[in-house]
Each structure stands twice: as structure tokens, then as C-alpha cells.
XYZ file of N, CA, C and O in Angstrom:
616
model
N 71.155 58.322 -50.027
C 71.282 59.033 -48.777
C 70.191 60.088 -48.669
O 69.961 60.852 -49.609
N 69.468 60.098 -47.535
C 68.389 61.045 -47.316
C 68.957 62.438 -47.076
O 69.956 62.599 -46.390
N 68.306 63.456 -47.655
C 68.797 64.817 -47.480
C 68.420 65.345 -46.096
O 67.524 64.830 -45.431
N 69.097 66.393 -45.701
C 68.852 67.017 -44.407
C 67.487 67.693 -44.398
O 67.064 68.271 -45.397
N 66.804 67.609 -43.265
C 65.519 68.285 -43.108
C 65.769 69.712 -42.642
O 66.500 69.941 -41.686
N 65.172 70.662 -43.349
C 65.280 72.070 -42.992
C 63.954 72.508 -42.398
O 62.906 72.409 -43.038
N 63.991 72.981 -41.144
C 62.813 73.521 -40.473
C 62.907 75.035 -40.547
O 63.952 75.612 -40.241
N 61.809 75.683 -40.965
C 61.855 77.131 -41.121
C 60.471 77.750 -41.051
O 59.470 77.072 -41.233
N 60.470 79.053 -40.775
C 59.240 79.834 -40.885
C 59.208 80.383 -42.300
O 60.241 80.775 -42.835
N 58.017 80.378 -42.907
C 57.902 80.824 -44.293
C 56.741 81.796 -44.474
O 55.793 81.798 -43.701
N 56.840 82.565 -45.543
C 55.743 83.433 -45.969
C 54.741 82.586 -46.757
O 55.104 81.581 -47.376
N 53.485 83.007 -46.732
C 52.424 82.226 -47.366
C 52.705 81.973 -48.848
O 52.582 80.846 -49.329
N 53.083 83.003 -49.585
C 53.263 82.838 -51.021
C 54.486 81.998 -51.384
O 54.533 81.415 -52.463
N 55.470 81.893 -50.502
C 56.610 81.023 -50.807
C 56.283 79.568 -50.477
O 56.826 78.641 -51.065
N 55.384 79.378 -49.533
C 54.988 78.038 -49.080
C 53.926 77.417 -49.990
O 53.948 76.236 -50.268
N 53.013 78.244 -50.463
C 51.818 77.763 -51.159
C 52.082 76.879 -52.384
O 51.538 75.775 -52.458
N 52.899 77.293 -53.345
C 53.059 76.448 -54.541
C 53.590 75.053 -54.222
O 53.266 74.089 -54.911
N 54.388 74.960 -53.171
C 55.027 73.695 -52.842
C 54.161 72.778 -51.988
O 54.534 71.632 -51.751
N 53.045 73.272 -51.506
C 52.273 72.490 -50.546
C 50.926 72.023 -51.077
O 50.255 71.230 -50.442
N 50.539 72.466 -52.246
C 49.193 72.155 -52.741
C 48.933 70.657 -52.859
O 47.842 70.188 -52.537
N 49.914 69.890 -53.277
C 49.722 68.436 -53.372
C 49.515 67.831 -51.984
O 48.682 66.934 -51.804
N 50.243 68.320 -50.985
C 50.064 67.819 -49.619
C 48.707 68.220 -49.058
O 48.120 67.480 -48.278
N 48.212 69.405 -49.420
C 46.891 69.837 -48.941
C 45.826 68.805 -49.303
O 44.995 68.449 -48.486
N 45.847 68.346 -50.553
C 44.842 67.373 -50.963
C 45.010 66.062 -50.212
O 44.035 65.461 -49.755
N 46.227 65.625 -50.035
C 46.489 64.403 -49.270
C 46.004 64.564 -47.827
O 45.375 63.658 -47.266
N 46.264 65.715 -47.238
C 45.831 66.024 -45.876
C 44.300 65.976 -45.787
O 43.720 65.340 -44.910
N 43.644 66.635 -46.733
C 42.179 66.689 -46.773
C 41.593 65.277 -46.902
O 40.664 64.921 -46.170
N 42.147 64.481 -47.800
C 41.643 63.120 -47.985
C 41.794 62.287 -46.719
O 40.970 61.426 -46.422
N 42.845 62.529 -45.978
C 43.123 61.736 -44.793
C 42.268 62.132 -43.587
O 41.890 61.266 -42.801
N 41.962 63.408 -43.435
C 41.347 63.825 -42.171
C 39.990 64.524 -42.274
O 39.332 64.713 -41.255
N 39.567 64.918 -43.452
C 38.342 65.719 -43.539
C 37.099 64.926 -43.158
O 36.844 63.841 -43.664
N 36.320 65.498 -42.254
C 35.020 64.959 -41.864
C 34.015 65.410 -42.912
O 34.000 66.570 -43.302
N 33.189 64.515 -43.394
C 32.137 64.841 -44.359
C 32.694 65.463 -45.639
O 32.355 66.587 -46.018
N 33.580 64.740 -46.296
C 34.143 65.241 -47.547
C 33.064 65.522 -48.585
O 33.284 66.277 -49.519
N 31.889 64.912 -48.405
C 30.790 65.186 -49.326
C 30.263 66.613 -49.161
O 29.600 67.138 -50.047
N 30.568 67.253 -48.043
C 30.115 68.618 -47.770
C 31.256 69.632 -47.767
O 31.076 70.779 -48.127
N 32.433 69.202 -47.300
C 33.578 70.103 -47.146
C 34.544 69.914 -48.321
O 35.428 69.069 -48.268
N 34.343 70.701 -49.363
C 35.244 70.648 -50.508
C 36.524 71.401 -50.172
O 36.484 72.456 -49.538
N 37.640 70.887 -50.604
C 38.911 71.554 -50.372
C 38.963 72.827 -51.225
O 38.972 72.755 -52.452
N 38.942 73.978 -50.566
C 38.960 75.266 -51.256
C 39.553 76.324 -50.326
O 38.839 77.155 -49.773
N 40.882 76.277 -50.099
C 41.496 77.253 -49.196
C 41.230 78.688 -49.654
O 41.244 78.987 -50.852
N 40.990 79.566 -48.699
C 40.745 80.986 -48.981
C 42.095 81.705 -48.962
O 42.515 82.252 -47.942
N 42.767 81.687 -50.098
C 44.114 82.246 -50.180
C 44.139 83.730 -49.850
O 45.079 84.203 -49.195
N 43.119 84.462 -50.264
C 43.070 85.898 -49.961
C 42.989 86.132 -48.450
O 43.646 87.034 -47.919
N 42.230 85.299 -47.763
C 42.122 85.451 -46.303
C 43.439 85.094 -45.611
O 43.857 85.770 -44.670
N 44.089 84.032 -46.070
C 45.396 83.684 -45.502
C 46.385 84.838 -45.692
O 47.138 85.187 -44.783
N 46.387 85.427 -46.889
C 47.298 86.551 -47.147
C 46.964 87.738 -46.253
O 47.864 88.426 -45.752
N 45.674 87.990 -46.055
C 45.258 89.099 -45.177
C 45.688 88.842 -43.730
O 46.137 89.763 -43.036
N 45.560 87.591 -43.269
C 45.998 87.251 -41.912
C 47.513 87.415 -41.780
O 48.000 87.897 -40.753
N 48.236 87.046 -42.818
C 49.687 87.231 -42.790
C 50.035 88.717 -42.745
O 50.878 89.149 -41.952
N 49.377 89.501 -43.573
C 49.630 90.949 -43.614
C 49.315 91.598 -42.270
O 49.993 92.535 -41.852
N 48.307 91.075 -41.576
C 47.908 91.612 -40.267
C 48.835 91.135 -39.144
O 48.659 91.527 -37.989
N 49.797 90.276 -39.471
C 50.734 89.789 -38.463
C 50.195 88.651 -37.620
O 50.728 88.364 -36.545
N 49.175 87.963 -38.099
C 48.517 86.900 -37.338
C 48.995 85.506 -37.741
O 49.188 84.638 -36.899
N 49.199 85.263 -39.028
C 49.539 83.938 -39.543
C 51.012 83.611 -39.363
O 51.883 84.431 -39.653
N 51.280 82.386 -38.885
C 52.633 81.859 -38.798
C 52.649 80.514 -39.519
O 51.791 79.666 -39.261
N 53.612 80.327 -40.398
C 53.753 79.075 -41.140
C 55.143 78.516 -40.876
O 56.152 79.194 -41.093
N 55.179 77.273 -40.410
C 56.442 76.570 -40.170
C 56.438 75.325 -41.046
O 55.439 74.614 -41.107
N 57.549 75.099 -41.720
C 57.613 73.950 -42.622
C 58.836 73.087 -42.333
O 59.815 73.538 -41.752
N 58.719 71.852 -42.781
C 59.852 70.930 -42.847
C 60.047 70.640 -44.324
O 59.106 70.235 -45.010
N 61.256 70.887 -44.811
C 61.578 70.648 -46.219
C 62.761 69.702 -46.321
O 63.692 69.779 -45.536
N 62.701 68.855 -47.342
C 63.821 67.987 -47.686
C 64.080 68.141 -49.175
O 63.149 67.986 -49.967
N 65.299 68.489 -49.520
C 65.659 68.794 -50.918
C 64.711 69.826 -51.504
O 64.312 69.744 -52.667
N 64.295 70.778 -50.671
C 63.413 71.856 -51.107
C 61.940 71.506 -51.129
O 61.095 72.370 -51.357
N 61.595 70.253 -50.881
C 60.200 69.802 -50.956
C 59.575 69.813 -49.563
O 60.166 69.304 -48.605
N 58.369 70.388 -49.457
C 57.661 70.419 -48.177
C 57.203 69.012 -47.817
O 56.500 68.360 -48.596
N 57.614 68.533 -46.647
C 57.208 67.213 -46.160
C 56.399 67.317 -44.867
O 55.934 66.308 -44.342
N 56.236 68.540 -44.366
C 55.425 68.768 -43.177
C 55.180 70.251 -42.998
O 55.977 71.079 -43.449
N 54.062 70.583 -42.362
C 53.756 71.989 -42.103
C 52.915 72.128 -40.851
O 52.195 71.217 -40.447
N 53.063 73.300 -40.241
C 52.281 73.661 -39.060
C 51.928 75.139 -39.194
O 52.826 75.983 -39.306
N 50.643 75.441 -39.214
C 50.177 76.821 -39.330
C 49.472 77.226 -38.048
O 48.689 76.437 -37.487
N 49.731 78.455 -37.598
C 49.145 78.985 -36.371
C 48.638 80.404 -36.604
O 49.182 81.130 -37.438
N 47.627 80.773 -35.840
C 47.127 82.144 -35.793
C 47.509 82.699 -34.425
O 47.150 82.111 -33.392
N 48.236 83.814 -34.416
C 48.749 84.389 -33.175
C 48.020 85.690 -32.871
O 47.916 86.572 -33.727
N 47.506 85.799 -31.634
C 46.834 87.022 -31.192
C 46.684 86.989 -29.674
O 47.011 85.994 -29.040
N 46.170 88.067 -29.136
C 45.838 88.075 -27.717
C 44.612 87.184 -27.540
O 43.688 87.215 -28.353
N 44.594 86.393 -26.484
C 43.485 85.482 -26.214
C 42.212 86.283 -25.967
O 42.243 87.310 -25.282
N 41.095 85.849 -26.534
C 39.833 86.576 -26.375
C 39.304 86.554 -24.941
O 38.645 87.494 -24.511
N 39.572 85.504 -24.202
C 39.064 85.399 -22.834
C 40.063 85.897 -21.799
O 39.689 86.243 -20.686
N 41.329 85.857 -22.161
C 42.416 86.218 -21.239
C 43.337 87.180 -21.981
O 44.392 86.798 -22.462
N 42.929 88.436 -22.077
C 43.580 89.392 -22.972
C 45.055 89.635 -22.668
O 45.781 90.149 -23.510
N 45.524 89.257 -21.488
C 46.940 89.425 -21.161
C 47.798 88.270 -21.664
O 49.019 88.288 -21.494
N 47.164 87.286 -22.298
C 47.875 86.100 -22.790
C 47.932 86.136 -24.324
O 46.909 86.221 -24.995
N 49.142 86.053 -24.858
C 49.335 85.934 -26.301
C 49.308 84.446 -26.630
O 50.073 83.661 -26.066
N 48.406 84.063 -27.528
C 48.174 82.646 -27.808
C 48.349 82.354 -29.304
O 48.059 83.202 -30.149
N 48.832 81.151 -29.592
C 48.936 80.657 -30.967
C 47.960 79.489 -31.102
O 48.095 78.483 -30.404
N 46.980 79.642 -31.967
C 45.969 78.608 -32.195
C 46.278 77.960 -33.536
O 46.363 78.644 -34.555
N 46.449 76.640 -33.517
C 46.842 76.014 -34.776
C 45.691 75.939 -35.761
O 44.532 75.809 -35.399
N 46.056 76.041 -37.011
C 45.109 75.918 -38.113
C 45.324 74.564 -38.792
O 44.372 73.831 -39.006
N 46.560 74.262 -39.108
C 46.890 73.015 -39.790
C 48.161 72.421 -39.206
O 49.080 73.154 -38.841
N 48.205 71.101 -39.152
C 49.433 70.377 -38.820
C 49.401 69.087 -39.629
O 48.433 68.334 -39.567
N 50.464 68.864 -40.389
C 50.493 67.681 -41.237
C 51.931 67.278 -41.504
O 52.803 68.123 -41.714
N 52.162 65.989 -41.503
C 53.442 65.408 -41.890
C 53.132 64.354 -42.946
O 52.234 63.523 -42.764
N 53.853 64.408 -44.038
C 53.651 63.447 -45.119
C 53.720 62.025 -44.570
O 54.612 61.702 -43.783
N 52.764 61.167 -44.931
C 52.734 59.806 -44.385
C 54.050 59.037 -44.540
O 54.420 58.274 -43.664
N 54.772 59.274 -45.628
C 56.033 58.555 -45.814
C 57.161 59.084 -44.928
O 58.245 58.511 -44.896
N 56.905 60.137 -44.177
C 57.896 60.702 -43.268
C 57.497 60.524 -41.804
O 58.167 61.013 -40.906
N 56.409 59.840 -41.559
C 55.980 59.600 -40.178
C 56.813 58.481 -39.558
O 57.360 57.653 -40.257
N 56.886 58.479 -38.235
C 57.655 57.469 -37.535
C 59.140 57.781 -37.485
O 59.942 56.961 -37.061
N 59.520 58.974 -37.928
C 60.923 59.381 -37.943
C 61.161 60.613 -37.080
O 62.157 61.302 -37.246
N 60.242 60.924 -36.191
C 60.335 62.064 -35.268
C 60.184 63.423 -35.945
O 60.382 64.454 -35.305
N 59.846 63.438 -37.225
C 59.728 64.712 -37.928
C 58.618 65.579 -37.327
O 58.788 66.789 -37.164
N 57.481 64.972 -36.995
C 56.382 65.737 -36.406
C 56.778 66.385 -35.096
O 56.456 67.547 -34.839
N 57.487 65.655 -34.265
C 57.956 66.203 -32.982
C 58.934 67.350 -33.238
O 58.831 68.416 -32.628
N 59.872 67.142 -34.145
C 60.859 68.179 -34.449
C 60.180 69.445 -34.982
O 60.541 70.564 -34.601
N 59.205 69.264 -35.871
C 58.509 70.414 -36.446
C 57.724 71.166 -35.373
O 57.779 72.397 -35.302
N 57.005 70.438 -34.531
C 56.247 71.103 -33.471
C 57.158 71.796 -32.463
O 56.856 72.905 -32.007
N 58.258 71.176 -32.111
C 59.186 71.823 -31.177
C 59.804 73.072 -31.801
O 60.006 74.082 -31.126
N 60.094 73.022 -33.087
C 60.610 74.206 -33.781
C 59.567 75.325 -33.751
O 59.889 76.481 -33.451
N 58.308 74.982 -34.066
C 57.234 75.985 -34.020
C 57.081 76.534 -32.604
O 56.995 77.751 -32.405
N 57.048 75.650 -31.619
C 56.919 76.064 -30.218
C 58.022 77.033 -29.825
O 57.766 78.096 -29.250
N 59.258 76.695 -30.136
C 60.376 77.546 -29.756
C 60.335 78.886 -30.484
O 60.659 79.924 -29.911
N 59.925 78.870 -31.748
C 59.799 80.106 -32.521
C 58.688 80.988 -31.954
O 58.849 82.206 -31.831
N 57.567 80.377 -31.617
C 56.452 81.130 -31.034
C 56.848 81.715 -29.679
O 56.574 82.884 -29.385
N 57.493 80.918 -28.869
C 57.952 81.390 -27.558
C 58.890 82.591 -27.714
O 58.809 83.562 -26.967
N 59.784 82.527 -28.695
C 60.757 83.599 -28.914
C 60.098 84.928 -29.262
O 60.666 85.989 -29.011
N 58.901 84.867 -29.816
C 58.201 86.117 -30.136
C 57.173 86.503 -29.064
O 56.344 87.372 -29.272
N 57.228 85.825 -27.922
C 56.392 86.230 -26.794
C 55.075 85.500 -26.647
O 54.255 85.864 -25.801
N 54.837 84.463 -27.451
C 53.624 83.667 -27.294
C 53.719 82.897 -25.972
O 54.750 82.322 -25.660
N 52.627 82.922 -25.202
C 52.619 82.307 -23.880
C 51.889 80.970 -23.831
O 52.117 80.170 -22.925
N 50.968 80.746 -24.760
C 50.199 79.495 -24.792
C 49.957 79.139 -26.253
O 49.881 80.020 -27.112
N 49.830 77.829 -26.502
C 49.579 77.396 -27.880
C 48.685 76.177 -27.889
O 48.597 75.460 -26.901
N 47.980 75.984 -29.002
C 47.057 74.851 -29.118
C 47.449 73.984 -30.313
O 48.077 74.452 -31.258
N 47.031 72.743 -30.225
C 47.166 71.811 -31.345
C 45.891 70.987 -31.395
O 45.648 70.148 -30.543
N 45.061 71.273 -32.387
C 43.860 70.470 -32.597
C 44.216 69.328 -33.525
O 45.063 69.463 -34.386
N 43.555 68.199 -33.329
C 43.805 67.061 -34.201
C 42.502 66.313 -34.452
O 41.574 66.378 -33.644
N 42.445 65.657 -35.566
C 41.270 64.868 -35.907
C 41.263 63.579 -35.099
O 42.297 62.969 -34.850
N 40.068 63.169 -34.738
C 39.913 61.954 -33.930
C 40.439 60.719 -34.655
O 41.009 59.822 -34.041
N 40.298 60.704 -35.981
C 40.721 59.534 -36.746
C 42.219 59.518 -37.040
O 42.728 58.561 -37.602
N 42.936 60.571 -36.667
C 44.381 60.618 -36.881
C 45.009 61.265 -35.651
O 45.268 62.449 -35.613
N 45.218 60.462 -34.650
C 45.695 60.973 -33.373
C 47.195 61.256 -33.411
O 47.993 60.412 -33.811
N 47.533 62.453 -32.971
C 48.923 62.862 -32.828
C 49.246 62.989 -31.329
O 50.115 63.763 -30.938
N 48.558 62.249 -30.474
C 48.724 62.392 -29.028
C 50.175 62.276 -28.582
O 50.666 63.097 -27.808
N 50.871 61.253 -29.041
C 52.251 61.045 -28.602
C 53.141 62.212 -29.030
O 53.998 62.660 -28.259
N 52.917 62.721 -30.238
C 53.693 63.854 -30.731
C 53.390 65.097 -29.902
O 54.294 65.830 -29.505
N 52.113 65.330 -29.626
C 51.718 66.498 -28.830
C 52.366 66.453 -27.446
O 52.895 67.461 -26.964
N 52.327 65.296 -26.816
C 52.924 65.162 -25.486
C 54.424 65.414 -25.537
O 54.980 66.091 -24.674
N 55.090 64.898 -26.545
C 56.540 65.097 -26.659
C 56.896 66.557 -26.940
O 58.005 66.995 -26.638
N 55.954 67.292 -27.504
C 56.179 68.718 -27.768
C 55.802 69.587 -26.565
O 55.904 70.802 -26.625
N 55.352 68.944 -25.481
C 55.067 69.677 -24.253
C 53.623 70.116 -24.079
O 53.317 70.922 -23.196
N 52.735 69.584 -24.897
C 51.314 69.932 -24.796
C 50.584 68.948 -23.889
O 51.038 67.819 -23.706
N 49.455 69.371 -23.357
C 48.608 68.464 -22.589
C 47.169 68.588 -23.084
O 46.745 69.644 -23.534
N 46.436 67.485 -23.016
C 45.050 67.476 -23.491
C 44.184 68.276 -22.533
O 44.180 68.028 -21.329
N 43.430 69.241 -23.104
C 42.618 70.134 -22.279
C 41.157 70.147 -22.739
O 40.254 70.111 -21.928
N 40.909 70.223 -24.034
C 39.555 70.390 -24.572
C 39.177 69.234 -25.488
O 40.029 68.507 -25.982
N 37.869 69.146 -25.751
C 37.330 68.269 -26.775
C 36.425 69.114 -27.648
O 35.767 70.027 -27.163
N 36.369 68.816 -28.933
C 35.563 69.582 -29.873
C 34.540 68.655 -30.519
O 34.889 67.555 -30.937
N 33.305 69.107 -30.594
C 32.238 68.369 -31.267
C 31.809 69.201 -32.466
O 31.742 70.421 -32.399
N 31.513 68.525 -33.568
C 31.177 69.213 -34.803
C 29.881 68.653 -35.358
O 29.695 67.441 -35.368
N 28.994 69.532 -35.793
C 27.733 69.099 -36.395
C 27.492 69.866 -37.693
O 27.873 71.027 -37.807
N 26.853 69.224 -38.636
C 26.548 69.842 -39.929
C 25.190 70.514 -39.837
O 24.193 69.885 -39.486
N 25.114 71.805 -40.170
C 23.863 72.579 -40.118
C 23.374 72.974 -41.492
O 22.268 73.491 -41.624
N 24.193 72.795 -42.513
C 23.862 73.232 -43.861
C 22.972 72.240 -44.575
O 22.558 71.232 -44.048
N 22.707 72.581 -45.832
C 21.835 71.755 -46.676
C 22.565 70.562 -47.223
O 23.739 70.512 -47.326
């Protein structure tokens, strides 16, 4: 029997030890130019963003194990200072848990939590090779922007 999924907001240090294995899986699945972008999260910066009240972490856990996560940075919008916006940093659902509505449930939980704290707009970026379009639409998002990325380094 499958255990109940617990959706919750978490602190960075309580989330981190349980998610490191998923981070590598996430990176392998979606990273553009893995030959240039080594997986090396800046834990000190994440902690500083959390301390500043900017970082929000929402997780899905089953039997205590993280099976999905959504991270957002919350602040006043730079172009529209009267709008409080949540810009996503990461969104991932373990491949063995996809197709079970977990991604939709996690995003709706994050959306409702963000709304409850006064966030007025939110974003969800996704990699072109791993489209979450159906999940985004079910969570109430609409496609607005496109992002292009180029390598400038050595």
C-alpha cells in the first residue's frame, strides 16, 4: 500500500539532506550543456535568501522521502513594484511519481500557499526537453514568455 503524500513548506536545512539524490537526477534530466554546467548548488546563497525572507521551498514527501519539490523566490517585481511575485527556481517530480497528478497537487499547494502570503503573480520556468505544459495549465498558469540561453564562457 502506497503511503500518503504530505505537501508542506520546509526550511532549507531540513529539506537539503533529503533532496541531494533528486538534485542529481534533476540535473541529469534537464541540464543544458552538462559539460559546462556542473551541479554545484550555492548552499550559502540559498540560506542567505531564506534568511532574507525570499526563498520558499515546497515539498511532496512519502514516508518521509522527498518525491517532488518546488522552490520560489518571492519579492516585489522589479518592473511593477506594486506586485509581489514568486519566481520559480526549481520544480521537479521524481520520474517514478509522474502521471499520478503529484506535480499538479504540488504546484497547487505552492500556489495556494503563496497566495495566502499576499503573492499576486507567479512564474514557472521549464526546460524545453521536459515540458510540464499540462501541469502548468492545470495549476492555473498561462504561457507568457520564452527564454533563450547562450554560452559565453570558455
